[in-house]
Short mmCIF file of N, CA, C and O in Angstrom, two decimals:
data_model
loop_
_atom_site.label_atom_id
_atom_site.label_comp_id
_atom_site.label_asym_id
_atom_site.label_seq_id
_atom_site.Cartn_x
_atom_site.Cartn_y
_atom_site.Cartn_z
N UNK H 8 0.58 -1.04 -0.21
CA UNK H 8 0.23 0.04 0.06
C UNK H 8 1.31 1.25 -0.07
O UNK H 8 1.70 1.59 0.43
N UNK H 9 0.51 2.20 -0.55
CA UNK H 9 1.10 3.34 -1.07
C UNK H 9 1.29 4.49 0.14
O UNK H 9 -0.14 4.63 0.56
N UNK H 10 1.75 5.10 0.54
CA UNK H 10 1.85 6.59 0.77
C UNK H 10 1.13 7.65 0.39
O UNK H 10 1.79 8.07 -0.93
N UNK H 11 0.28 8.13 0.88
CA UNK H 11 -0.57 9.09 0.15
C UNK H 11 -0.25 10.26 -0.33
O UNK H 11 -0.08 11.40 -1.48
N UNK H 12 1.09 10.22 1.00
CA UNK H 12 1.85 11.95 0.45
C UNK H 12 3.09 11.93 -0.62
O UNK H 12 3.62 12.30 -0.90
N UNK H 13 3.62 10.76 -0.76
CA UNK H 13 4.54 10.73 -1.79
C UNK H 13 4.06 11.44 -3.60
O UNK H 13 2.78 10.89 -3.28
N UNK H 14 4.93 11.90 -4.00
CA UNK H 14 4.50 12.34 -4.79
C UNK H 14 5.45 11.80 -6.51
O UNK H 14 6.54 11.92 -5.79
N UNK H 15 4.67 12.06 -7.05
CA UNK H 15 5.81 10.53 -8.38
C UNK H 15 5.24 11.55 -9.98
O UNK H 15 4.28 12.05 -10.07
N UNK H 16 5.84 12.13 -9.80
CA UNK H 16 6.50 12.89 -11.33
C UNK H 16 7.05 11.64 -12.21
O UNK H 16 7.99 11.05 -12.33
N UNK H 17 6.27 11.36 -14.13
CA UNK H 17 6.19 11.14 -14.53
C UNK H 17 6.40 11.56 -15.93
O UNK H 17 5.81 12.83 -16.45
N UNK H 18 7.89 11.11 -16.21
CA UNK H 18 8.70 12.13 -17.99
C UNK H 18 8.69 11.36 -18.94
O UNK H 18 9.45 9.99 -18.37
N UNK H 19 7.47 11.60 -20.00
CA UNK H 19 7.72 10.82 -21.46
C UNK H 19 6.95 11.64 -22.37
O UNK H 19 5.78 12.23 -22.20
N UNK H 20 7.62 11.45 -23.16
CA UNK H 20 7.60 12.40 -25.04
C UNK H 20 6.16 12.04 -24.90
O UNK H 20 5.36 12.35 -25.83
N UNK H 21 5.81 10.75 -24.65
CA UNK H 21 4.69 9.54 -24.87
C UNK H 21 3.30 9.81 -24.19
O UNK H 21 3.04 9.64 -23.29
N UNK H 22 2.30 11.34 -24.57
CA UNK H 22 1.27 11.64 -23.72
C UNK H 22 0.79 10.82 -23.30
O UNK H 22 0.53 10.61 -21.70
N UNK H 23 0.42 10.21 -24.25
CA UNK H 23 -0.40 8.90 -23.42
C UNK H 23 0.09 7.80 -22.74
O UNK H 23 -0.98 7.56 -21.37
N UNK H 24 0.92 7.51 -23.13
CA UNK H 24 2.07 6.96 -21.60
C UNK H 24 2.00 7.19 -20.33
O UNK H 24 1.61 6.91 -19.84
N UNK H 25 2.54 8.50 -20.81
CA UNK H 25 2.22 9.26 -19.51
C UNK H 25 1.13 9.38 -18.61
O UNK H 25 0.92 9.68 -17.27
N UNK H 26 0.44 10.16 -19.79
CA UNK H 26 -0.93 9.91 -18.56
C UNK H 26 -1.51 8.66 -18.15
O UNK H 26 -2.20 8.48 -17.22
N UNK H 27 -1.50 7.52 -19.04
CA UNK H 27 -1.87 6.69 -18.37
C UNK H 27 -1.01 6.17 -17.32
O UNK H 27 -1.65 5.11 -15.88
N UNK H 28 0.59 6.26 -17.49
CA UNK H 28 0.85 5.90 -15.42
C UNK H 28 0.32 6.13 -14.69
O UNK H 28 0.54 6.68 -14.06
N UNK H 29 0.58 7.86 -15.02
CA UNK H 29 -0.42 8.46 -14.18
C UNK H 29 -1.07 8.57 -12.95
O UNK H 29 -1.15 8.03 -12.42
N UNK H 30 -2.12 7.96 -14.04
CA UNK H 30 -3.80 7.49 -13.47
C UNK H 30 -3.73 6.13 -12.68
O UNK H 30 -4.61 5.70 -11.78
N UNK H 31 -2.32 5.76 -13.47
CA UNK H 31 -2.29 4.51 -11.98
C UNK H 31 -2.03 4.41 -10.64
O UNK H 31 -2.17 4.53 -9.82
N UNK H 32 -0.58 5.43 -11.30
CA UNK H 32 -0.25 5.83 -10.28
C UNK H 32 -1.24 6.91 -8.97
O UNK H 32 -1.51 6.46 -7.87
N UNK H 33 -1.88 7.19 -9.65
CA UNK H 33 -3.39 7.59 -9.00
C UNK H 33 -4.77 7.07 -7.78
O UNK H 33 -4.50 6.98 -7.22
N UNK H 34 -4.15 6.20 -8.86
CA UNK H 34 -5.13 4.52 -8.06
C UNK H 34 -4.72 4.13 -7.22
O UNK H 34 -5.62 3.52 -6.86
N UNK H 35 -2.92 3.76 -7.04
CA UNK H 35 -3.23 3.59 -5.87
C UNK H 35 -2.38 4.29 -4.95
O UNK H 35 -1.67 4.03 -3.66
N UNK H 36 -3.02 5.58 -5.12
CA UNK H 36 -2.99 6.22 -3.89
C UNK H 36 -1.68 7.34 -3.82
O UNK H 36 -1.80 8.55 -2.61
N UNK H 37 -0.61 7.42 -5.23
CA UNK H 37 0.23 8.48 -4.19
C UNK H 37 -0.15 9.77 -5.40
O UNK H 37 -1.79 10.36 -6.66
N UNK H 38 0.46 11.12 -5.43
CA UNK H 38 0.21 11.93 -5.40
C UNK H 38 0.91 12.24 -6.86
O UNK H 38 2.00 12.45 -6.99
N UNK H 39 0.45 11.60 -8.60
CA UNK H 39 1.06 11.67 -9.56
C UNK H 39 0.69 12.73 -10.35
O UNK H 39 0.09 13.40 -10.25
N UNK H 40 2.32 12.98 -11.04
CA UNK H 40 2.37 14.20 -11.59
C UNK H 40 2.57 13.87 -13.54
O UNK H 40 3.53 13.19 -13.26
N UNK H 41 2.67 14.47 -14.45
CA UNK H 41 3.40 14.38 -15.56
C UNK H 41 3.99 15.82 -16.24
O UNK H 41 3.48 16.28 -16.53
N UNK H 42 4.84 15.47 -16.89
CA UNK H 42 5.58 15.55 -17.94
C UNK H 42 6.50 15.20 -19.08
O UNK H 42 6.24 14.48 -19.24
N UNK H 43 6.34 16.53 -20.57
CA UNK H 43 6.31 15.28 -21.59
C UNK H 43 7.58 16.05 -22.34
O UNK H 43 8.15 15.92 -23.62
N UNK H 44 8.10 16.65 -21.47
CA UNK H 44 9.40 17.47 -21.73
C UNK H 44 10.47 18.16 -20.58
O UNK H 44 9.96 17.29 -19.72
N UNK H 45 11.99 17.44 -21.13
CA UNK H 45 13.24 17.15 -20.12
C UNK H 45 13.38 18.36 -19.48
O UNK H 45 13.66 18.70 -17.61
N UNK H 46 13.40 19.66 -20.09
CA UNK H 46 13.42 20.71 -19.26
C UNK H 46 12.48 20.94 -18.23
O UNK H 46 12.81 21.19 -17.53
N UNK H 47 11.11 20.82 -19.17
CA UNK H 47 10.07 20.73 -17.69
C UNK H 47 9.94 20.56 -16.58
O UNK H 47 9.75 20.62 -15.82
N UNK H 48 10.29 18.88 -16.85
CA UNK H 48 10.38 18.43 -15.68
C UNK H 48 11.69 18.65 -14.68
O UNK H 48 11.45 18.65 -13.53
N UNK H 49 12.75 18.99 -15.85
CA UNK H 49 13.95 19.13 -14.12
C UNK H 49 12.85 20.48 -13.25
O UNK H 49 13.56 20.42 -12.13
N UNK H 50 12.59 21.25 -14.09
CA UNK H 50 12.19 22.83 -13.38
C UNK H 50 10.88 22.28 -12.73
O UNK H 50 10.82 22.52 -11.78
N UNK H 51 10.24 21.16 -13.04
CA UNK H 51 9.18 20.98 -12.20
C UNK H 51 9.74 20.26 -11.08
O UNK H 51 9.38 20.17 -10.11
N UNK H 52 10.62 19.58 -11.33
CA UNK H 52 11.72 18.92 -9.44
C UNK H 52 11.92 20.22 -8.79
O UNK H 52 11.88 19.49 -7.79
N UNK H 53 12.87 21.06 -9.69
CA UNK H 53 13.15 22.45 -8.52
C UNK H 53 12.09 22.25 -8.08
O UNK H 53 12.58 23.14 -6.25
N UNK H 54 11.22 22.77 -8.51
CA UNK H 54 10.02 23.43 -7.66
C UNK H 54 9.28 22.50 -6.68
O UNK H 54 8.49 22.76 -5.69
N UNK H 55 8.93 21.41 -7.52
CA UNK H 55 8.35 20.35 -6.57
C UNK H 55 8.88 19.55 -5.95
O UNK H 55 8.08 19.47 -4.47
N UNK H 56 10.36 18.91 -5.57
CA UNK H 56 10.66 18.23 -5.18
C UNK H 56 10.04 16.58 -4.53
O UNK H 56 9.44 16.30 -4.10
N UNK H 57 9.70 16.13 -6.01
CA UNK H 57 8.78 15.18 -6.15
C UNK H 57 9.26 13.83 -5.37
O UNK H 57 10.59 13.66 -5.82
N UNK H 58 8.71 12.81 -4.60
CA UNK H 58 9.53 11.56 -4.13
C UNK H 58 10.13 10.81 -4.41
O UNK H 58 11.12 9.80 -5.16
N UNK H 59 9.24 10.56 -6.56
CA UNK H 59 9.67 9.02 -6.58
C UNK H 59 9.35 10.34 -8.11
O UNK H 59 8.84 10.49 -8.00
N UNK H 60 10.96 9.94 -9.45
CA UNK H 60 10.71 10.60 -10.38
C UNK H 60 10.69 9.16 -12.20
O UNK H 60 11.82 8.87 -11.08
N UNK H 61 9.45 9.00 -12.53
CA UNK H 61 10.16 7.84 -13.94
C UNK H 61 10.49 8.98 -14.62
O UNK H 61 9.84 9.79 -15.22
N UNK H 62 11.50 8.76 -15.76
CA UNK H 62 12.20 9.28 -16.57
C UNK H 62 11.95 8.60 -17.45
O UNK H 62 12.60 6.69 -17.72
N UNK H 63 11.60 8.75 -19.28
CA UNK H 63 11.77 8.49 -19.72
C UNK H 63 13.22 8.55 -20.64
O UNK H 63 13.97 9.67 -20.87
N UNK H 64 13.53 7.71 -20.92
CA UNK H 64 15.35 7.48 -21.81
C UNK H 64 15.23 8.16 -23.27
O UNK H 64 15.75 9.59 -23.48
N UNK H 65 14.62 8.36 -23.89
CA UNK H 65 14.17 9.48 -25.33
C UNK H 65 13.02 9.85 -24.79
O UNK H 65 12.22 9.39 -25.61
N UNK H 66 13.41 10.80 -25.05
CA UNK H 66 12.80 12.42 -25.32
C UNK H 66 12.43 12.27 -25.68
O UNK H 66 11.24 14.06 -26.03
N UNK H 67 12.44 12.62 -27.20
CA UNK H 67 11.57 12.79 -28.83
C UNK H 67 13.06 13.93 -29.11
O UNK H 67 13.87 14.43 -29.16
N UNK H 68 11.65 15.15 -28.82
CA UNK H 68 11.70 16.46 -29.55
C UNK H 68 12.26 17.29 -28.68
O UNK H 68 12.56 18.72 -29.03
N UNK H 69 12.20 16.87 -27.14
CA UNK H 69 13.21 17.48 -25.65
C UNK H 69 14.07 18.29 -25.77
O UNK H 69 15.59 17.52 -26.27
N UNK H 70 15.26 19.22 -26.08
CA UNK H 70 16.64 19.46 -25.49
C UNK H 70 17.09 18.05 -24.96
O UNK H 70 17.95 18.13 -24.66
N UNK H 71 16.38 17.86 -23.90
CA UNK H 71 17.86 16.67 -22.71
C UNK H 71 16.45 15.91 -23.34
O UNK H 71 15.09 15.09 -23.20
N UNK H 72 17.87 14.71 -23.67
CA UNK H 72 17.91 13.58 -23.68
C UNK H 72 17.18 12.43 -21.60
O UNK H 72 17.55 13.65 -21.09
N UNK H 73 16.48 11.64 -21.54
CA UNK H 73 16.42 11.04 -20.00
C UNK H 73 17.09 10.62 -19.11
O UNK H 73 17.54 11.36 -18.08
N UNK H 74 18.73 10.73 -20.28
CA UNK H 74 19.81 10.36 -18.65
C UNK H 74 20.53 11.43 -18.35
O UNK H 74 20.88 11.89 -17.64
N UNK H 75 20.62 13.11 -18.82
CA UNK H 75 20.55 14.86 -18.81
C UNK H 75 19.44 14.68 -17.71
O UNK H 75 19.93 15.78 -16.75
N UNK H 76 17.76 14.36 -17.93
CA UNK H 76 17.29 14.95 -17.20
C UNK H 76 17.30 14.25 -15.26
O UNK H 76 17.73 14.84 -14.59
N UNK H 77 18.28 12.81 -15.79
CA UNK H 77 18.33 11.74 -14.72
C UNK H 77 19.65 12.72 -14.02
O UNK H 77 19.60 13.25 -12.67
N UNK H 78 20.57 13.05 -14.60
CA UNK H 78 21.99 14.05 -14.31
C UNK H 78 21.87 15.71 -13.59
O UNK H 78 22.37 15.26 -12.35
N UNK H 79 21.14 15.99 -14.03
CA UNK H 79 20.67 16.95 -14.08
C UNK H 79 19.49 16.76 -12.73
O UNK H 79 19.92 17.98 -11.08
N UNK H 80 18.32 15.99 -12.41
CA UNK H 80 17.52 15.90 -11.03
C UNK H 80 19.00 15.64 -9.26
O UNK H 80 18.55 15.86 -8.71
N UNK H 81 20.20 14.22 -10.37
CA UNK H 81 21.18 14.21 -9.22
C UNK H 81 21.52 15.00 -8.86
O UNK H 81 21.91 14.83 -7.50
N UNK H 82 22.94 16.19 -9.49
CA UNK H 82 23.45 17.41 -9.38
C UNK H 82 21.70 18.07 -7.93
O UNK H 82 22.85 18.88 -7.94
N UNK H 83 20.98 18.52 -8.33
CA UNK H 83 19.67 18.74 -7.82
C UNK H 83 19.43 18.60 -6.17
O UNK H 83 19.87 19.12 -4.84
N UNK H 84 19.20 16.73 -6.70
CA UNK H 84 19.07 16.28 -5.36
C UNK H 84 19.98 14.63 -5.28
O UNK H 84 19.11 13.78 -6.04
N UNK H 85 21.07 14.62 -4.04
CA UNK H 85 21.31 13.26 -4.59
C UNK H 85 21.13 12.37 -4.38
O UNK H 85 20.81 10.91 -4.97
N UNK H 86 20.07 12.81 -3.39
CA UNK H 86 18.30 11.71 -2.97
C UNK H 86 17.80 10.72 -3.84
O UNK H 86 17.26 10.37 -2.76
N UNK H 87 17.29 12.12 -4.92
CA UNK H 87 17.04 11.64 -5.41
C UNK H 87 16.70 10.17 -6.21
O UNK H 87 18.05 10.07 -6.49
N UNK H 88 15.27 10.06 -5.59
CA UNK H 88 14.83 8.20 -6.33
C UNK H 88 15.04 8.10 -8.25
O UNK H 88 13.27 9.45 -8.10
N UNK H 89 15.01 8.38 -8.56
CA UNK H 89 14.94 7.94 -9.74
C UNK H 89 14.53 6.42 -10.36
O UNK H 89 15.13 5.12 -10.82
N UNK H 90 13.84 6.34 -11.85
CA UNK H 90 13.21 5.20 -12.36
C UNK H 90 13.23 5.48 -13.59
O UNK H 90 12.93 5.85 -14.41
N UNK H 91 14.22 4.93 -14.41
CA UNK H 91 14.35 5.09 -15.94
C UNK H 91 13.32 4.13 -16.95
O UNK H 91 12.96 2.68 -16.58
N UNK H 92 12.38 5.01 -17.28
CA UNK H 92 11.39 4.06 -18.38
C UNK H 92 11.79 4.22 -19.88
O UNK H 92 11.54 4.96 -20.52
N UNK H 93 12.04 2.72 -20.02
CA UNK H 93 13.24 3.36 -22.03
C UNK H 93 12.20 1.67 -23.07
O UNK H 93 11.79 0.65 -22.08
N UNK H 94 12.01 2.04 -23.85
CA UNK H 94 11.99 0.87 -25.50
C UNK H 94 13.93 0.68 -25.71
O UNK H 94 13.72 -0.58 -26.07
N UNK H 95 14.71 1.55 -25.07
CA UNK H 95 15.87 1.57 -25.57
C UNK H 95 16.66 0.63 -24.94
O UNK H 95 16.87 0.93 -23.68
N UNK H 96 17.38 -0.86 -25.57
CA UNK H 96 18.31 -1.30 -24.72
C UNK H 96 20.15 -1.18 -25.18
O UNK H 96 20.01 -1.32 -24.57
N UNK H 97 19.86 0.42 -25.52
CA UNK H 97 20.86 0.61 -25.24
C UNK H 97 22.28 0.57 -24.23
O UNK H 97 21.59 1.10 -23.15
N UNK H 98 22.64 -0.66 -24.18
CA UNK H 98 23.74 -0.61 -23.11
C UNK H 98 24.93 0.89 -22.62
O UNK H 98 24.92 0.54 -21.40
N UNK H 99 24.98 1.70 -23.49
CA UNK H 99 25.48 3.10 -23.12
C UNK H 99 24.52 3.74 -22.32
O UNK H 99 24.61 4.37 -21.13
N UNK H 100 23.48 3.82 -22.36
CA UNK H 100 22.03 4.17 -21.52
C UNK H 100 22.46 3.48 -19.99
O UNK H 100 21.54 4.42 -19.31
N UNK H 101 22.43 2.19 -20.50
CA UNK H 101 22.14 1.74 -19.18
C UNK H 101 23.30 1.52 -18.18
O UNK H 101 23.02 2.47 -16.64
N UNK H 102 24.11 1.77 -18.90
CA UNK H 102 25.49 1.57 -18.10
C UNK H 102 24.80 4.11 -16.78
O UNK H 102 24.88 3.76 -16.26
N UNK H 103 24.88 5.15 -18.27
CA UNK H 103 24.68 6.14 -17.48
C UNK H 103 23.79 6.63 -16.63
O UNK H 103 24.16 6.61 -15.67
N UNK H 104 22.91 5.49 -16.57
CA UNK H 104 21.65 6.17 -15.83
C UNK H 104 22.12 5.05 -14.87
O UNK H 104 21.12 5.46 -13.63
N UNK H 105 22.36 3.73 -14.63
CA UNK H 105 23.35 3.19 -13.43
C UNK H 105 24.25 4.25 -12.52
O UNK H 105 24.01 4.19 -11.48
N UNK H 106 25.00 4.77 -13.53
CA UNK H 106 26.34 5.66 -12.97
C UNK H 106 25.47 6.51 -12.05
O UNK H 106 26.29 7.30 -10.74
N UNK H 107 24.61 7.26 -12.91
CA UNK H 107 23.62 8.93 -12.27
C UNK H 107 23.04 8.58 -11.14
O UNK H 107 22.95 8.89 -10.57
N UNK H 108 23.42 6.55 -10.79
CA UNK H 108 21.95 6.52 -9.21
C UNK H 108 20.52 6.85 -9.83
O UNK H 108 20.02 5.89 -8.98
N UNK H 109 19.94 5.77 -10.98
CA UNK H 109 19.25 5.04 -11.27
C UNK H 109 18.52 3.81 -10.25
O UNK H 109 19.03 3.30 -10.24
N UNK H 110 17.54 4.21 -9.70
CA UNK H 110 17.07 2.55 -9.02
C UNK H 110 16.28 1.45 -9.90
O UNK H 110 17.17 0.69 -9.44
N UNK H 111 15.75 1.75 -10.93
CA UNK H 111 15.66 1.14 -11.79
C UNK H 111 15.52 0.90 -13.38
O UNK H 111 15.71 2.73 -13.47
N UNK H 112 15.58 0.63 -13.84
CA UNK H 112 15.54 0.87 -15.70
C UNK H 112 14.64 -0.48 -15.45
O UNK H 112 14.92 -1.62 -16.19
N UNK H 113 13.72 0.71 -16.76
CA UNK H 113 12.68 -0.53 -16.67
C UNK H 113 12.03 -1.25 -18.66
O UNK H 113 12.53 0.69 -19.14
N UNK H 114 12.30 -1.69 -18.67
CA UNK H 114 11.82 -1.60 -20.35
C UNK H 114 10.11 -1.94 -21.58
O UNK H 114 9.24 -2.54 -20.23
N UNK H 115 9.68 -1.66 -21.87
CA UNK H 115 8.50 -0.93 -22.10
C UNK H 115 8.35 -2.51 -23.38
O UNK H 115 9.35 -2.48 -24.27
N UNK H 116 7.42 -2.46 -23.67
CA UNK H 116 6.30 -1.96 -23.21
C UNK H 116 5.90 -2.49 -21.81
O UNK H 116 6.36 -3.29 -21.20
N UNK H 117 5.10 -1.63 -20.63
CA UNK H 117 4.79 -1.39 -19.50
C UNK H 117 3.81 -2.12 -19.38
O UNK H 117 2.97 -1.78 -20.39
N UNK H 118 3.06 -3.41 -18.47
CA UNK H 118 1.95 -3.36 -17.76
C UNK H 118 1.72 -2.63 -16.58
O UNK H 118 3.42 -2.09 -15.52
N UNK H 119 0.86 -2.28 -15.87
CA UNK H 119 0.50 -1.54 -14.12
C UNK H 119 1.34 -1.69 -13.58
O UNK H 119 1.65 -1.63 -12.48
N UNK H 120 1.73 -3.44 -13.49
CA UNK H 120 2.18 -4.21 -12.89
C UNK H 120 3.86 -3.86 -12.15
O UNK H 120 3.68 -3.92 -11.04
N UNK H 121 3.53 -3.68 -13.37
CA UNK H 121 5.81 -3.16 -14.21
C UNK H 121 5.57 -1.67 -12.63
O UNK H 121 6.38 -1.38 -12.05
N UNK H 122 4.68 -0.99 -13.72
CA UNK H 122 5.22 0.31 -13.33
C UNK H 122 4.87 0.37 -11.16
O UNK H 122 5.57 0.92 -10.76
N UNK H 123 4.06 -0.57 -11.01
CA UNK H 123 3.14 -0.13 -9.76
C UNK H 123 4.16 -0.76 -9.24
O UNK H 123 5.00 -0.06 -7.64
N UNK H 124 4.51 -2.08 -9.20
CA UNK H 124 5.72 -2.65 -8.84
C UNK H 124 7.01 -1.64 -7.74
O UNK H 124 7.22 -1.74 -7.38
N UNK H 125 7.56 -1.18 -9.74
CA UNK H 125 8.69 -0.65 -8.68
C UNK H 125 8.35 0.70 -8.39
O UNK H 125 9.36 1.32 -7.49
N UNK H 126 7.35 1.27 -8.42
CA UNK H 126 6.97 2.84 -8.01
C UNK H 126 6.65 2.32 -6.14
O UNK H 126 7.92 2.67 -5.08
N UNK H 127 5.75 0.84 -5.90
CA UNK H 127 6.18 0.90 -4.67
C UNK H 127 6.73 0.13 -3.80
O UNK H 127 7.57 0.67 -2.84
N UNK H 128 8.65 -0.47 -5.08
CA UNK H 128 10.00 -0.65 -3.87
C UNK H 128 10.85 0.71 -3.41
O UNK H 128 10.83 1.18 -2.73
N UNK H 129 10.15 1.58 -4.64
CA UNK H 129 11.14 2.76 -4.32
C UNK H 129 10.28 3.95 -3.12
O UNK H 129 10.65 4.13 -2.05
N UNK H 130 9.03 3.51 -2.96
CA UNK H 130 8.12 4.16 -2.21
C UNK H 130 8.78 3.36 -0.38
O UNK H 130 8.92 3.72 0.78
N UNK H 131 9.05 2.12 -0.19
CA UNK H 131 10.05 1.10 0.46
C UNK H 131 11.04 2.03 0.73
O UNK H 131 11.59 2.04 1.94
N UNK H 132 11.87 2.12 -0.38
CA UNK H 132 13.19 2.69 -0.52
C UNK H 132 12.98 4.08 0.62
O UNK H 132 13.97 4.55 2.25
N UNK H 133 12.16 5.04 0.28
CA UNK H 133 11.77 6.17 1.13
C UNK H 133 11.06 6.18 2.35
O UNK H 133 12.25 6.48 3.69
N UNK H 134 10.42 5.01 2.99
CA UNK H 134 10.16 4.52 4.17
C UNK H 134 11.68 4.71 4.68
O UNK H 134 11.40 5.32 6.00
N UNK H 135 12.25 3.30 4.33
CA UNK H 135 13.58 3.15 5.45
C UNK H 135 14.40 3.86 5.22
O UNK H 135 14.85 4.58 6.46
N UNK H 136 14.24 5.32 4.00
CA UNK H 136 15.44 6.61 4.54
C UNK H 136 14.34 7.62 5.88
O UNK H 136 15.66 8.32 6.64
N UNK H 137 13.49 7.33 6.16
CA UNK H 137 12.60 7.93 6.77
C UNK H 137 12.85 7.52 8.43
O UNK H 137 13.42 8.51 9.26
N UNK H 138 12.90 6.26 8.26
CA UNK H 138 12.82 5.08 9.53
C UNK H 138 13.99 5.44 10.06
O UNK H 138 14.39 5.51 11.46
N UNK H 139 15.17 5.92 9.03
CA UNK H 139 17.30 5.86 9.62
C UNK H 139 17.72 6.76 10.59
O UNK H 139 16.90 7.96 10.42
#
């Protein structure tokens, strides 16, 4: 069960998929938000400080790709919990995502169970940090 106070940011240039993930997370009790552009996502992170951020690696027409969004978020808050989501199985992207501190690297297509399981695991990490 999720902590209703946890905020989750979904970053994906596929608006339909971002909306799908946002709605699933809201149904599970998370305060979920979405951005379809990397620059907007970083700005949202700066102002709102979501607890968990799901980031698509390939943000299409965005000025920033997902790995750069991850890097910038981690520069703002090194303890930020980020989950990478992608169709790309590029080893370099996986390596950089891990180097920058991504908690998970999920491959599309995703179903609701994959999304919820990854976010619930991230929520457990947050709860452990708060208890320490």
